[in-house]
Short mmCIF file of C-alpha atoms in Angstrom, two decimals:
data_model
loop_
_atom_site.label_atom_id
_atom_site.label_comp_id
_atom_site.label_asym_id
_atom_site.label_seq_id
_atom_site.Cartn_x
_atom_site.Cartn_y
_atom_site.Cartn_z
CA MET A 1 21.47 -10.81 -13.90
CA THR A 2 19.37 -13.17 -12.09
CA LEU A 3 15.81 -13.08 -11.14
CA LEU A 4 16.84 -12.38 -7.43
CA ALA A 5 19.05 -9.56 -8.20
CA LYS A 6 16.70 -7.24 -6.37
CA ARG A 7 16.59 -9.08 -3.38
CA VAL A 8 20.35 -10.18 -2.84
CA ASN A 9 22.69 -7.53 -1.32
CA LYS A 10 26.32 -6.70 -2.55
CA LYS A 11 27.72 -9.85 -0.73
CA GLY A 12 25.48 -12.05 -2.67
CA ARG A 13 23.44 -13.34 0.35
CA TYR A 14 19.64 -12.80 0.55
CA ALA A 15 18.75 -9.12 1.74
CA ALA A 16 16.54 -9.17 4.73
CA PRO A 17 12.97 -8.51 3.51
CA MET A 18 12.73 -5.17 5.21
CA SER A 19 9.33 -4.53 3.21
CA ARG A 20 7.33 -7.46 5.44
CA THR A 21 6.13 -4.85 8.17
CA THR A 22 5.24 -2.13 5.55
CA LYS A 23 4.06 -3.75 2.43
CA PRO A 24 2.31 -7.08 1.83
CA LEU A 25 4.48 -9.73 0.00
CA VAL A 26 1.68 -10.79 -2.22
CA ALA A 27 -1.44 -9.05 -3.62
CA ASP A 28 -4.93 -9.63 -1.80
CA ASP A 29 -7.64 -11.23 -3.57
CA VAL A 30 -9.30 -8.13 -4.96
CA GLU A 31 -5.87 -6.87 -6.46
CA ILE A 32 -5.50 -10.53 -7.94
CA VAL A 33 -9.10 -10.67 -9.39
CA ARG A 34 -8.54 -7.14 -10.99
CA ARG A 35 -5.17 -8.29 -12.71
CA VAL A 36 -6.82 -11.51 -13.97
CA LEU A 37 -9.56 -9.76 -15.41
CA ALA A 38 -7.11 -7.48 -17.09
CA HIS A 39 -5.53 -10.43 -18.55
CA VAL A 40 -8.52 -11.89 -19.83
CA ASP A 41 -9.53 -8.91 -21.48
CA GLY A 42 -6.25 -7.93 -22.89
CA GLY A 43 -5.43 -11.95 -23.98
CA THR A 44 -2.21 -11.54 -21.83
CA THR A 45 -0.43 -13.18 -18.98
CA ASP A 46 2.10 -12.30 -16.30
CA GLU A 47 5.70 -12.63 -17.95
CA GLY A 48 9.14 -12.34 -16.63
CA THR A 49 12.57 -13.54 -17.69
CA PRO A 50 13.29 -16.44 -19.51
CA TRP A 51 15.52 -19.37 -18.13
CA ARG A 52 17.71 -21.93 -19.75
CA GLU A 53 18.49 -25.10 -17.18
CA PRO A 54 21.19 -27.41 -18.39
CA VAL A 55 19.72 -30.99 -18.63
CA GLU A 56 23.02 -32.11 -17.17
CA ASN A 57 21.45 -30.52 -13.86
CA TYR A 58 18.91 -33.17 -13.72
CA LEU A 59 21.12 -36.06 -14.49
CA ASN A 60 24.39 -35.64 -12.94
CA PRO A 61 24.72 -37.58 -9.64
CA HIS A 62 27.58 -35.23 -8.55
CA ARG A 63 25.06 -32.36 -8.74
CA PHE A 64 22.37 -34.23 -7.05
CA THR A 65 24.84 -34.81 -4.12
CA GLN A 66 25.55 -30.92 -3.81
CA GLU A 67 21.80 -30.52 -3.92
CA TRP A 68 21.07 -33.51 -1.27
CA ASN A 69 23.75 -31.85 1.24
CA LEU A 70 22.11 -28.37 0.88
CA LEU A 71 18.57 -29.67 1.70
CA ARG A 72 19.97 -31.61 4.51
CA ALA A 73 21.59 -28.17 5.97
CA MET A 74 18.73 -25.69 5.61
CA PRO A 75 15.37 -25.51 7.07
CA SER A 76 12.10 -27.06 5.30
CA ALA A 77 8.38 -27.32 5.91
CA PHE A 78 8.09 -30.57 7.53
CA VAL A 79 3.90 -31.30 7.83
CA PRO A 80 0.92 -29.06 8.18
CA SER A 81 -0.45 -28.49 11.56
CA ALA A 82 -3.75 -30.07 10.82
CA ALA A 83 -2.12 -33.36 10.58
CA ILE A 84 -1.52 -33.06 13.98
CA PRO A 85 -4.36 -31.36 15.66
CA ASN A 86 -4.68 -32.86 19.27
CA LYS A 87 -2.69 -33.89 22.04
CA GLY A 88 -1.07 -36.90 21.50
CA ASP A 89 -1.44 -37.04 17.70
CA HIS A 90 1.68 -38.20 15.81
CA VAL A 91 2.90 -38.44 11.90
CA GLU A 92 5.90 -39.60 10.57
CA ARG A 93 7.88 -39.01 7.41
CA VAL A 94 11.45 -39.65 5.78
CA THR A 95 12.91 -36.23 5.22
CA PHE A 96 15.91 -35.95 2.90
CA GLY A 97 16.72 -39.94 3.88
CA VAL A 98 16.18 -39.11 7.64
CA PRO A 99 13.11 -40.96 9.49
CA LEU A 100 11.39 -38.18 11.44
CA PHE A 101 7.93 -37.84 13.24
CA ALA A 102 6.08 -34.83 14.75
CA VAL A 103 3.97 -35.07 17.75
CA ARG A 104 1.75 -32.62 19.62
CA GLY A 105 2.31 -32.62 23.25
CA HIS A 106 0.19 -32.47 26.51
CA ASP A 107 1.19 -28.68 26.39
CA GLN A 108 -0.19 -28.45 22.49
CA ARG A 109 3.44 -27.72 21.54
CA ALA A 110 4.20 -29.64 18.48
CA ARG A 111 7.87 -31.31 18.48
CA VAL A 112 9.86 -33.02 15.89
CA PHE A 113 12.09 -36.10 16.45
CA ARG A 114 14.39 -38.40 15.04
CA ASN A 115 12.29 -41.55 14.64
CA ALA A 116 14.42 -44.15 16.64
CA CYS A 117 14.14 -45.53 20.01
CA ARG A 118 17.29 -44.82 22.30
CA HIS A 119 17.50 -48.40 22.98
CA ARG A 120 18.02 -50.49 19.88
CA GLY A 121 17.14 -47.80 17.38
CA PHE A 122 13.67 -49.21 16.29
CA ALA A 123 11.34 -46.80 14.39
CA LEU A 124 9.28 -45.62 17.21
CA VAL A 125 6.47 -44.05 15.17
CA GLU A 126 5.27 -46.39 12.45
CA ASP A 127 2.09 -44.55 10.97
CA ALA A 128 -0.44 -41.67 11.75
CA GLY A 129 -2.07 -42.04 15.32
CA CYS A 130 -2.59 -40.77 18.63
CA SER A 131 -1.20 -42.07 22.07
CA HIS A 132 -0.77 -40.73 25.58
CA ALA A 133 2.67 -41.59 25.66
CA LEU A 134 5.19 -43.27 22.80
CA VAL A 135 5.91 -46.80 23.51
CA CYS A 136 8.61 -48.69 21.36
CA ARG A 137 6.86 -52.13 20.37
CA TYR A 138 10.19 -54.14 20.25
CA HIS A 139 11.14 -53.80 24.21
CA GLY A 140 8.34 -51.50 25.51
CA TRP A 141 10.70 -48.38 26.35
CA THR A 142 8.41 -45.65 26.73
CA TYR A 143 8.60 -41.73 26.18
CA ARG A 144 6.40 -38.84 27.13
CA LEU A 145 5.06 -36.64 24.35
CA ASP A 146 8.03 -34.28 25.18
CA GLY A 147 10.36 -37.05 24.12
CA SER A 148 11.57 -37.66 27.80
CA LEU A 149 12.37 -41.22 28.58
CA ALA A 150 9.58 -42.46 31.14
CA HIS A 151 9.75 -46.00 31.60
CA VAL A 152 12.44 -48.81 30.94
CA PRO A 153 11.05 -52.54 31.33
CA HIS A 154 13.45 -54.42 33.58
CA ALA A 155 15.61 -51.23 33.96
CA HIS A 156 17.92 -53.24 36.48
CA GLY A 157 19.57 -54.53 33.24
CA PHE A 158 20.98 -51.31 32.45
CA PRO A 159 22.82 -50.32 35.64
CA ASP A 160 24.74 -47.36 33.84
CA LEU A 161 21.52 -45.93 32.17
CA ASP A 162 20.89 -42.18 32.82
CA MET A 163 17.48 -41.92 31.85
CA SER A 164 17.42 -38.28 31.90
CA ALA A 165 20.01 -38.20 29.06
CA ARG A 166 18.36 -40.81 27.06
CA GLY A 167 15.27 -38.78 25.58
CA LEU A 168 14.55 -38.61 21.99
CA ILE A 169 16.73 -36.55 19.57
CA GLU A 170 14.79 -33.60 18.85
CA VAL A 171 15.22 -31.76 15.57
CA PRO A 172 14.64 -27.68 15.73
CA SER A 173 11.24 -27.09 14.84
CA TYR A 174 9.10 -23.94 14.40
CA GLU A 175 5.06 -23.93 14.08
CA ALA A 176 3.53 -21.19 12.53
CA ASP A 177 0.53 -20.02 10.03
CA GLY A 178 -0.72 -23.91 9.57
CA LEU A 179 2.92 -25.32 8.78
CA ILE A 180 5.78 -27.31 11.09
CA VAL A 181 9.09 -25.97 9.93
CA ILE A 182 12.02 -27.88 10.75
CA GLY A 183 15.75 -26.88 10.89
CA ALA A 184 18.68 -28.46 9.39
CA ILE A 185 18.61 -32.06 10.12
CA ASP A 186 22.24 -32.91 9.12
CA SER A 187 24.89 -32.24 11.78
CA ASP A 188 27.06 -30.74 9.10
CA GLY A 189 24.55 -28.13 8.62
CA ALA A 190 26.08 -26.35 11.52
CA ARG A 191 29.08 -25.21 9.42
CA SER A 192 26.81 -23.16 7.34
CA SER A 193 26.21 -19.69 7.81
CA ASN A 194 23.86 -19.02 10.86
CA ALA A 195 22.53 -15.75 8.86
CA ASP A 196 21.70 -17.91 5.92
CA ALA A 197 19.71 -20.37 8.04
CA ASP A 198 17.80 -17.67 10.27
CA GLU A 199 17.19 -15.93 6.32
CA ALA A 200 15.70 -19.34 5.02
CA MET A 201 13.81 -20.17 8.30
CA ALA A 202 12.20 -16.61 8.33
CA TRP A 203 10.77 -17.08 4.65
CA LEU A 204 9.06 -20.41 5.96
CA THR A 205 7.66 -19.12 9.11
CA ASP A 206 6.42 -15.58 7.80
CA GLY A 207 3.01 -16.93 6.56
CA THR A 208 1.58 -13.78 5.82
CA THR A 209 1.15 -14.61 2.06
CA TRP A 210 -0.64 -18.02 2.97
CA ARG A 211 -2.28 -17.64 6.43
CA ASP A 212 -5.62 -16.87 5.23
CA LYS A 213 -5.60 -20.08 2.88
CA LEU A 214 -4.26 -22.12 5.24
CA LEU A 215 -5.07 -21.51 8.89
CA PRO A 216 -8.74 -22.09 8.46
CA ILE A 217 -8.12 -25.63 7.58
CA ASP A 218 -8.93 -27.91 10.30
CA ARG A 219 -9.63 -31.35 8.59
CA VAL A 220 -7.40 -33.95 6.82
CA VAL A 221 -9.23 -35.69 4.11
CA SER A 222 -6.34 -37.97 3.05
CA VAL A 223 -2.60 -38.63 3.21
CA GLU A 224 -1.17 -40.29 -0.18
CA SER A 225 2.36 -41.20 -0.69
CA PHE A 226 3.97 -42.14 -4.18
CA ARG A 227 7.41 -43.17 -5.19
CA LEU A 228 8.05 -41.81 -8.90
CA ALA A 229 11.12 -42.10 -11.29
CA ILE A 230 11.30 -38.40 -11.54
CA ASN A 231 13.76 -35.96 -10.09
CA TRP A 232 12.48 -33.66 -7.58
CA LYS A 233 13.06 -30.64 -9.62
CA VAL A 234 10.91 -31.70 -12.47
CA LEU A 235 8.09 -32.32 -9.90
CA ILE A 236 8.19 -28.83 -8.64
CA GLU A 237 8.36 -27.05 -12.12
CA GLN A 238 4.85 -28.86 -12.96
CA PHE A 239 3.27 -26.84 -10.48
CA LEU A 240 4.61 -23.31 -11.53
CA GLU A 241 3.21 -22.66 -14.96
CA GLY A 242 -0.17 -22.70 -16.77
CA TYR A 243 1.41 -23.16 -20.15
CA HIS A 244 0.27 -26.83 -20.16
CA ILE A 245 -3.16 -26.60 -18.96
CA ARG A 246 -4.80 -26.96 -22.47
CA TRP A 247 -2.81 -30.06 -23.61
CA THR A 248 -2.08 -31.99 -20.24
CA HIS A 249 -5.52 -31.16 -18.68
CA LYS A 250 -7.80 -30.59 -21.74
CA GLU A 251 -10.45 -32.84 -20.08
CA THR A 252 -10.06 -32.44 -16.35
CA LEU A 253 -9.55 -28.85 -16.49
CA PRO A 254 -11.74 -27.37 -19.12
CA ASN A 255 -12.52 -24.11 -16.92
CA LEU A 256 -9.33 -23.27 -15.98
CA TYR A 257 -7.72 -20.69 -18.62
CA ASP A 258 -4.87 -21.72 -20.77
CA ASN A 259 -1.58 -19.93 -19.94
CA LEU A 260 -3.05 -17.15 -18.16
CA THR A 261 -1.17 -16.89 -14.47
CA VAL A 262 -0.38 -14.31 -11.92
CA VAL A 263 3.09 -14.72 -10.91
CA GLU A 264 4.66 -13.32 -7.57
CA THR A 265 7.67 -14.16 -5.76
CA PHE A 266 8.80 -13.51 -2.03
CA GLY A 267 12.38 -14.42 -1.10
CA PRO A 268 13.11 -17.80 -2.72
CA ASN A 269 9.40 -18.58 -2.71
CA SER A 270 6.65 -18.03 -5.34
CA ARG A 271 2.96 -17.82 -5.72
CA VAL A 272 1.20 -18.71 -8.96
CA THR A 273 -2.57 -17.81 -9.18
CA PHE A 274 -4.61 -19.88 -11.83
CA PRO A 275 -7.98 -18.46 -12.41
CA TYR A 276 -11.20 -20.17 -13.52
CA ASP A 277 -13.52 -18.65 -16.13
CA ALA A 278 -16.22 -18.38 -13.58
CA ILE A 279 -14.11 -15.51 -12.43
CA GLU A 280 -15.71 -13.30 -15.04
CA ARG A 281 -19.09 -13.54 -13.21
CA LEU A 282 -17.31 -11.13 -10.77
CA ARG A 283 -17.21 -8.30 -13.13
CA ASP A 284 -20.53 -6.76 -12.15
CA ARG A 285 -20.28 -7.59 -8.49
CA PRO A 286 -18.90 -5.16 -5.51
CA GLU A 287 -15.17 -5.72 -4.94
CA SER A 288 -16.09 -6.55 -1.40
CA THR A 289 -17.57 -9.85 -2.57
CA TRP A 290 -14.61 -10.79 -4.25
CA VAL A 291 -12.76 -11.62 -1.13
CA GLY A 292 -12.60 -14.97 0.60
CA ARG A 293 -13.22 -18.15 -1.96
CA PRO A 294 -12.76 -16.48 -5.50
CA PRO A 295 -12.74 -19.07 -8.45
CA LEU A 296 -8.98 -18.99 -8.16
CA THR A 297 -6.37 -21.71 -7.36
CA PHE A 298 -3.14 -20.06 -5.38
CA VAL A 299 -0.08 -22.50 -5.84
CA TYR A 300 2.73 -21.70 -3.57
CA HIS A 301 6.18 -22.91 -3.74
CA LEU A 302 7.98 -22.85 -0.23
CA PHE A 303 11.25 -23.31 -1.37
CA PRO A 304 13.11 -25.71 -1.39
CA ASN A 305 10.39 -28.76 -1.68
CA VAL A 306 7.10 -27.94 -0.66
CA ILE A 307 3.97 -26.92 -2.74
CA ILE A 308 0.69 -25.41 -1.01
CA GLY A 309 -2.21 -25.83 -3.29
CA ALA A 310 -5.23 -23.47 -2.48
CA PHE A 311 -8.03 -24.47 -3.93
CA PRO A 312 -11.70 -23.05 -3.31
CA GLN A 313 -12.88 -25.86 -1.86
CA LEU A 314 -9.57 -27.71 -0.44
CA VAL A 315 -6.04 -27.05 0.59
CA GLN A 316 -3.17 -29.74 -0.79
CA VAL A 317 0.38 -29.59 0.98
CA VAL A 318 2.56 -31.46 -1.42
CA VAL A 319 5.99 -32.68 -0.05
CA ILE A 320 8.58 -33.55 -2.46
CA ASP A 321 11.28 -35.53 -1.01
CA PRO A 322 14.42 -36.34 -3.17
CA ILE A 323 15.75 -39.86 -2.90
CA ASP A 324 18.28 -39.92 -5.76
CA VAL A 325 18.80 -37.98 -8.98
CA ALA A 326 16.30 -39.93 -10.49
CA ASP A 327 13.56 -40.59 -7.98
CA SER A 328 11.33 -38.75 -5.61
CA GLU A 329 8.70 -39.54 -2.84
CA VAL A 330 5.86 -37.34 -3.05
CA VAL A 331 3.44 -36.70 -0.06
CA TYR A 332 0.01 -35.34 -0.37
CA TYR A 333 -2.02 -34.11 2.50
CA THR A 334 -5.36 -33.22 1.30
CA MET A 335 -7.26 -31.01 3.76
CA THR A 336 -10.47 -28.93 4.24
CA ARG A 337 -12.24 -26.86 6.72
CA ALA A 338 -15.30 -27.53 8.98
CA ASP A 339 -17.64 -25.38 6.90
CA VAL A 340 -17.07 -27.33 3.71
CA GLY A 341 -19.01 -30.01 2.83
CA PRO A 342 -22.46 -31.24 1.19
CA GLY A 343 -24.81 -28.38 1.04
CA MET A 344 -22.10 -25.88 0.85
CA GLU A 345 -22.15 -24.06 -2.76
CA LEU A 346 -19.46 -21.78 -4.37
CA ASP A 347 -20.67 -19.08 -6.58
CA GLY A 348 -23.69 -20.92 -7.80
CA GLU A 349 -22.18 -24.25 -8.47
CA GLU A 350 -23.27 -27.65 -7.57
CA PRO A 351 -23.01 -28.46 -3.70
CA LEU A 352 -19.50 -30.03 -3.01
CA ASP A 353 -18.36 -32.94 -0.92
CA PRO A 354 -14.58 -33.05 -0.41
CA ALA A 355 -14.40 -36.49 -0.21
CA GLU A 356 -15.93 -36.70 -3.54
CA LEU A 357 -13.56 -34.29 -5.15
CA LEU A 358 -10.58 -36.82 -4.31
CA PRO A 359 -10.85 -38.99 -7.25
CA TYR A 360 -11.11 -36.09 -9.75
CA ILE A 361 -8.06 -34.30 -8.15
CA PHE A 362 -5.90 -37.47 -8.01
CA ARG A 363 -6.66 -37.70 -12.01
CA VAL A 364 -5.16 -34.11 -12.55
CA VAL A 365 -2.22 -35.27 -10.17
CA ALA A 366 -1.71 -38.44 -12.37
CA GLU A 367 -1.75 -36.44 -15.42
CA ASP A 368 0.73 -34.19 -14.26
CA ASN A 369 3.09 -36.84 -13.25
CA GLU A 370 2.70 -38.80 -16.26
CA VAL A 371 4.23 -35.92 -18.11
CA SER A 372 6.78 -35.01 -15.68
CA ALA A 373 7.69 -39.25 -16.19
CA GLY A 374 8.08 -38.33 -19.74
CA VAL A 375 10.15 -35.41 -19.34
CA GLN A 376 12.60 -37.49 -17.23
CA ARG A 377 12.72 -40.20 -20.00
CA GLY A 378 13.23 -37.48 -22.49
CA PHE A 379 16.23 -35.99 -20.53
CA ARG A 380 18.28 -39.19 -21.74
CA ALA A 381 17.44 -38.96 -25.34
CA GLY A 382 20.44 -36.53 -25.81
CA ALA A 383 18.33 -34.21 -27.81
CA ASN A 384 18.75 -31.28 -25.68
CA LYS A 385 21.62 -29.72 -23.92
CA PHE A 386 19.21 -27.26 -21.56
CA VAL A 387 15.61 -27.05 -20.81
CA GLU A 388 14.11 -23.88 -22.33
CA PHE A 389 11.62 -22.03 -19.84
CA GLY A 390 9.64 -18.85 -21.56
CA ARG A 391 8.68 -15.86 -19.97
CA HIS A 392 5.42 -17.08 -19.22
CA GLU A 393 7.09 -19.77 -17.05
CA SER A 394 9.17 -17.19 -14.85
CA ALA A 395 8.50 -18.87 -11.34
CA ILE A 396 10.30 -22.03 -12.59
CA GLY A 397 13.38 -19.44 -13.69
CA HIS A 398 12.96 -18.22 -10.18
CA PHE A 399 13.14 -21.28 -8.45
CA HIS A 400 16.21 -22.39 -10.13
CA ALA A 401 17.85 -19.19 -9.57
CA SER A 402 16.86 -19.68 -5.77
CA LEU A 403 18.32 -23.11 -5.87
CA GLY A 404 21.66 -21.96 -7.95
CA ASP A 405 22.45 -19.05 -5.47
CA ARG A 406 22.04 -21.10 -2.13
CA LEU A 407 24.38 -24.09 -3.98
CA ALA A 408 26.97 -21.27 -4.58
CA GLN A 409 26.58 -19.73 -1.16
CA PHE A 410 26.76 -23.07 0.62
CA ALA A 411 29.60 -24.37 -1.39
CA ALA A 412 31.68 -21.24 -0.20
CA THR A 413 30.66 -21.62 3.35
CA GLN A 414 31.81 -25.15 3.36
CA ALA A 415 35.02 -24.26 1.83
CA HIS A 416 35.93 -21.95 4.59
CA ALA A 417 34.52 -24.01 7.28
CA PRO A 418 37.04 -25.71 9.97
CA LEU A 419 37.69 -29.61 9.56
#
């Protein structure tokens, strides 16, 4: 029985989350603090089902191709809304091998387009910025913010050009609760089940679990991108357990409990809560004061490839984009809110400045990526046939079970699809 057994119907498809309207998908801040303090007192942590993942699944190019085809045929979170807050703001990113960009229109709607001019295919958006219109710097073809073609220099040279039919190619997208989510970017994705696609989109656009953490965000502090020689699944795994805290981050995270987490799942997604030892100061305070920014880090995994790290002072959206079986591109959107800055105090701690926190945060990031690179190298030693994930690493097992189930469903759909 997989970790998703209670969420999958008799046909093996994800059951609709009927509890969304009657029961919260994750615990509120007060309940999380209660659970953490109980773990502190008992010397325990949340536990689930252990998982063994074959090493071959990280190394086999054929398996990677299966994953790649699935990812291109299903919805995914593209960028945080805070990346394009104003009219004309635009940002580009390569997603599963496809250059895309998002732009906020004059109507305040966020749209996502394939990043190619309809004349010669030049990448229209080359960096983040703000424009009244989108102008190709190769030949000057100009597009409105809604993607329609507005101007062609020397248009008489294109006598058969239908400008109304040569707008930018839009990718289906949906903005909700601080995220811009895209639909399938591969045309082959049309052959997959509409029910599966709708269900996958629903789990990414029902932001009730992360809304209070992400919606207050209104300022991007930095955007950093790295190409890493690490399989994309290894990078997901590094966010989903606290078992490594003492050994990997013994100097950078001394105030974070070792191997003490609260693990919650909703659909293929999960949330792992990491408490700081300052949480014990809350014991003698009214529970009403526990709400807001308790000394916790909430890490959300939005299946398949996006992580939201909600820190007391900052939020980081991390997009892990597979390149090939052994390489990934990782983009870190580090953001904050207007009321966080010099002079703001958190539970009696020193005043915080988000900009000054960045070097520290990326030191922690570098430590995680260093050990993930070591895991990638160790796969080729031939010592292990499988990776052993313990009961306290159950969020990782949930991820692999979700991926395995989706791969099986996608393969079955493709096998019965008309050619």
